[in-house]
Amino acid sequence: MLGSTVAKILLLWILVAGVLGERIVPLDTLKWTLHGPNVSTVVSVPGGVYTDLLKAGVLGSGDLLYRDNDVSYRWVALHNWTYSTFLNLSAISEAGPSSHTVLEFDGIDTVSEVFLNSSVIGVTDNMFVKYFFDVPGNMISMGRVLLSVRIVSPVSWSAAQSARQDALYPVPPSCVPPAYNGECHANYIRKMQASFGWDWGPAFPSMGVWKQVRLVRWSTAYITEVLTSFSSTAAFPTSPDEAFRPAWVASVKVFLNVAPREIPVRGNLQIFLNSRACERMNVTLPPASEGLTEVSLDFTVAEVCDGEHVTCKAGEVALWWPAGYGKQPLYTLTVRWQSDEHPHETSIKSVDVGFRTVRLDQSYVNESNKSLGRYYRLLVNNVQVFLRGSNWVPAEVVPERVVDDYIRRLLEDAVAGNQNIIRVWGGGVYEADHFYKTADKLGLMVWQDMMFACSMYPVSAGFLNSVKSEVHTQVSRLAHHPSIVLWASNNENEAALRGNWYDTSGLFKQYKQDYVKLYVETVRAVTKELDPGREFVVSSPSNGVQSEEEGYVALHPYSNIYGDVHFYNYMKNAWDWRIYPPSRMVSEYGYQSWPSFRTMTTVTNASDWMISSGQMDHRQHHPFGNIELKLQIRQHFEFPSSGDTHADYKHYIYLTQLHQAVAMKVQTETYRRRRFSLLKEGEGLTNGALYWQLNDIWAGASWSSIGQWLFHEDFVLSECTHHLTLETLCTINYMSSSHAAEYGGRWKLLHYYAKDFFSPALVSLFLDRSMLRVWMVNDQVAPLQNVTLTVELRSYTGFSPVHQECHMTDVAAQSATEVLSLSLDVVDDLCRHWLYAPSDNCFFTVRAEDNQRRLVAPSNFLLLGEPNNARLEHSNVLVTSVQKVLSKKNTYSILLTTDQVAVFVFLETDVDGVFSENGFIMFQQNKTVLFEARQRTNSDELLGSIEVTTLTHTLDLSTAWRRYWRRWLLRSR
């Protein structure tokens, strides 16, 4: 029998049947059982096989991500599994005149058959599709029935699909590279592609009822989704104006599931905006035999009612803006269905919407000289927005472990890092509703890939039909979110096909035909039919419109004068700005690093804490990645080789993060300086920089700026407060002290640096032959006036500047321009030394201040030579005091002192939280840094836990004579 909780829900259902419309019973409170090879255990739904087996103790070697468990637990994905529970349907038959009952699955991962008793009522083959399965009428009278979801091994199923396709022609790649430790044929199954392994994460081919499932019963019509779009013919100003509130035409698509199979249903649909009635329409819905019903309604948000239609007032609707450009007002739009035959039966669906326009400008740079190419820039509400952001990978290795608070934390960290856009990458999942709701509230724009990445894909009728259902499910679910500014069909597949990544050149015509059939004739066609007003690009990277004119696969899809590019180069000097492409937009770029030592200790043991350990190879999935990291470190630093393997391991991790942070600083500043620069042959005019990648899926080598959250069951979250200066702060209350968790992920050095290089106002230094160039970038819509630039030449051996230049300037709104240039002769004159080159003896710093001496942009620095050649004295940086800041909740002031100039000072603590800055050069004896705690702590605990690392800690003082000898040889050449 059903449990008491479910019985109460059903009783309430019956009592309100005369008032409400559809009756909905969530099935997450039922007792579910998971059956598999020699396994039967009680589980919960939503859930997944890996997590359920871990909770049940079947997977007994620790967490999924501990050491080699990604491989040792792989057997799970090679078997079939069944979720089952008992339903008591007899109560439903007493619930009134309802005539239609379905089981509604928001998501099943992935290939399954759904049974009631021994009867198959539905099949699934797509993780991203919402399924409705009719409950046969004769089942309802049976009372107690068994619901079973029998899930097939995704690995075995994909292999079988590949074998069938190979009889015609192969659809590559068949397998991921061996370094991934992954599985084959992910492109044949519509599930998270990265679950079969990727170069930044492990393979866990998941299975489960991963989203909500419910029993729904109604007699007339049931609203399943509401899709909205808004357009305006008003002339928008080119800068934000809060007083500007234009008229809008709202288009609403309502999707309804109709109960009667043979006769139409009559009733009315009414639309409300923040409880104000806006439109009412009498409709006749076709019978259920014709499939899901779509009804389109238009209404106006106008200044004056026209007397014929109900309208909403434009003056009550403000514009939604990206972060940094204005506010993010949201309005609740509600659609209500009421039946004529059964007036008591209604169906109601509400969504939160925002009013804004978005345009991807791909017009010619010069209409009279089209060889200069096209723009690739985004305008929101007619205001040009430089895209400062990152790429998002799935937050967890198995989808059922994702926690809403963790999603919120990561997105708030992105905004705290001055990002205004996040790209949901095409090898993961369409994220949960909470992700997009949070982005709406934060003003974080979303570039939404469809879930196709780095592969060719089959185009059989069954596959394309599944994709159509997928796109329909996701676009109708997500299109009302104002944060989503762009749809994209796939990640890197145009480039892969043209570049012959997977040996496709022999059948290029066939694969190109398949490419167009899938992404243009299917994905784009369905998307544009549902959401015609939103921007859509077929691939990334791509030449955009130019690729379309070339039949959707451009001859050179990495052109610098069209569209967007992805840029990776691990063999050249990453700190040299000249290697970076002068492209229209760079939507992926990055360098690897390792997560913090503290993170690594939670998934490894002490025997693994060596640079050359097996775990360092196991957790490096990028082919030749560890070799490249060593080469990158040796270009700029001394490679750790003290003989103390534990210390060398910690220093190696520190140096990988340091190399990554500086490389990304140099690269991003270069892109931002080029925003308005039209270079030779039309290059430049860069209008976006989205680095790879924001977040991690496990503790391993990756391109991320925020470390992975360690999943544990033994804590709860409470006492959350919002701080606009950094992020939301939450206290973790531990149920057990035997585990530690990095809730929300530790910021790597890159994220601290990104907070500066993505600042709306930026002062940037770089060397151009014999000159120091100083640029100011201002993405803001207001100018910066009376700015004092102070450029200081400093020595590594003293706290006073060797030379100082001050310059007054005004910086226009939405500009990037050189404001100062200095000859490097001053370096040669003032930084001479008998052993060290001038560039190894000094460095530059710069600050930009207003007339109140307040910083208008983050301070910046530029090293003139390589750190491994610099004249560094061993620095002793101490934490001398930690004081609670009374005016800011959970914030502490940390006073640091040093006896020498300290380069790349890195602060770490066991207390969960974020420093106001990190990885800085300490060129004064005292410095104050703020720390915003994410857990309950005190000054004494924080003082005792802070660990300080500087560049000189990584040097082996016993071999210093070798460095002096090397420098002598360099100086003697």
PDB file of C-alpha atoms in Angstrom, residues 790-806 826 830-831 841-847 901 923-924:
ATOM      1  CA  THR A 790      50.607  56.646 -12.032  1.00  0.00           C
ATOM      2  CA  VAL A 791      53.170  54.389 -13.679  1.00  0.00           C
ATOM      3  CA  GLU A 792      56.032  53.323 -11.430  1.00  0.00           C
ATOM      4  CA  LEU A 793      59.233  51.537 -12.275  1.00  0.00           C
ATOM      5  CA  ARG A 794      60.167  49.425  -9.266  1.00  0.00           C
ATOM      6  CA  SER A 795      63.154  47.361  -8.240  1.00  0.00           C
ATOM      7  CA  TYR A 796      62.910  43.845  -6.835  1.00  0.00           C
ATOM      8  CA  THR A 797      65.284  44.894  -4.060  1.00  0.00           C
ATOM      9  CA  GLY A 798      63.593  47.970  -2.586  1.00  0.00           C
ATOM     10  CA  PHE A 799      60.249  49.359  -1.546  1.00  0.00           C
ATOM     11  CA  SER A 800      60.607  52.803  -3.139  1.00  0.00           C
ATOM     12  CA  PRO A 801      59.933  53.426  -6.836  1.00  0.00           C
ATOM     13  CA  VAL A 802      62.970  53.858  -9.043  1.00  0.00           C
ATOM     14  CA  HIS A 803      61.022  56.137 -11.369  1.00  0.00           C
ATOM     15  CA  GLN A 804      57.488  57.525 -11.543  1.00  0.00           C
ATOM     16  CA  GLU A 805      55.367  58.981 -14.346  1.00  0.00           C
ATOM     17  CA  CYS A 806      51.988  60.649 -13.747  1.00  0.00           C
ATOM     18  CA  VAL A 826      64.549  54.524 -18.534  1.00  0.00           C
ATOM     19  CA  LEU A 830      67.987  53.059 -13.867  1.00  0.00           C
ATOM     20  CA  CYS A 831      68.001  49.262 -13.534  1.00  0.00           C
ATOM     21  CA  ASN A 841      66.100  43.908 -11.952  1.00  0.00           C
ATOM     22  CA  CYS A 842      62.879  45.945 -12.299  1.00  0.00           C
ATOM     23  CA  PHE A 843      59.160  45.742 -13.064  1.00  0.00           C
ATOM     24  CA  PHE A 844      56.324  48.204 -13.717  1.00  0.00           C
ATOM     25  CA  THR A 845      53.179  48.904 -11.722  1.00  0.00           C
ATOM     26  CA  VAL A 846      50.283  51.180 -12.601  1.00  0.00           C
ATOM     27  CA  ARG A 847      47.234  52.564 -10.859  1.00  0.00           C
ATOM     28  CA  VAL A 901      59.584  42.652  -2.267  1.00  0.00           C
ATOM     29  CA  PHE A 923      56.111  45.928  -3.113  1.00  0.00           C
ATOM     30  CA  GLN A 924      55.386  47.688   0.184  1.00  0.00           C
TER      31      GLN A 924
END
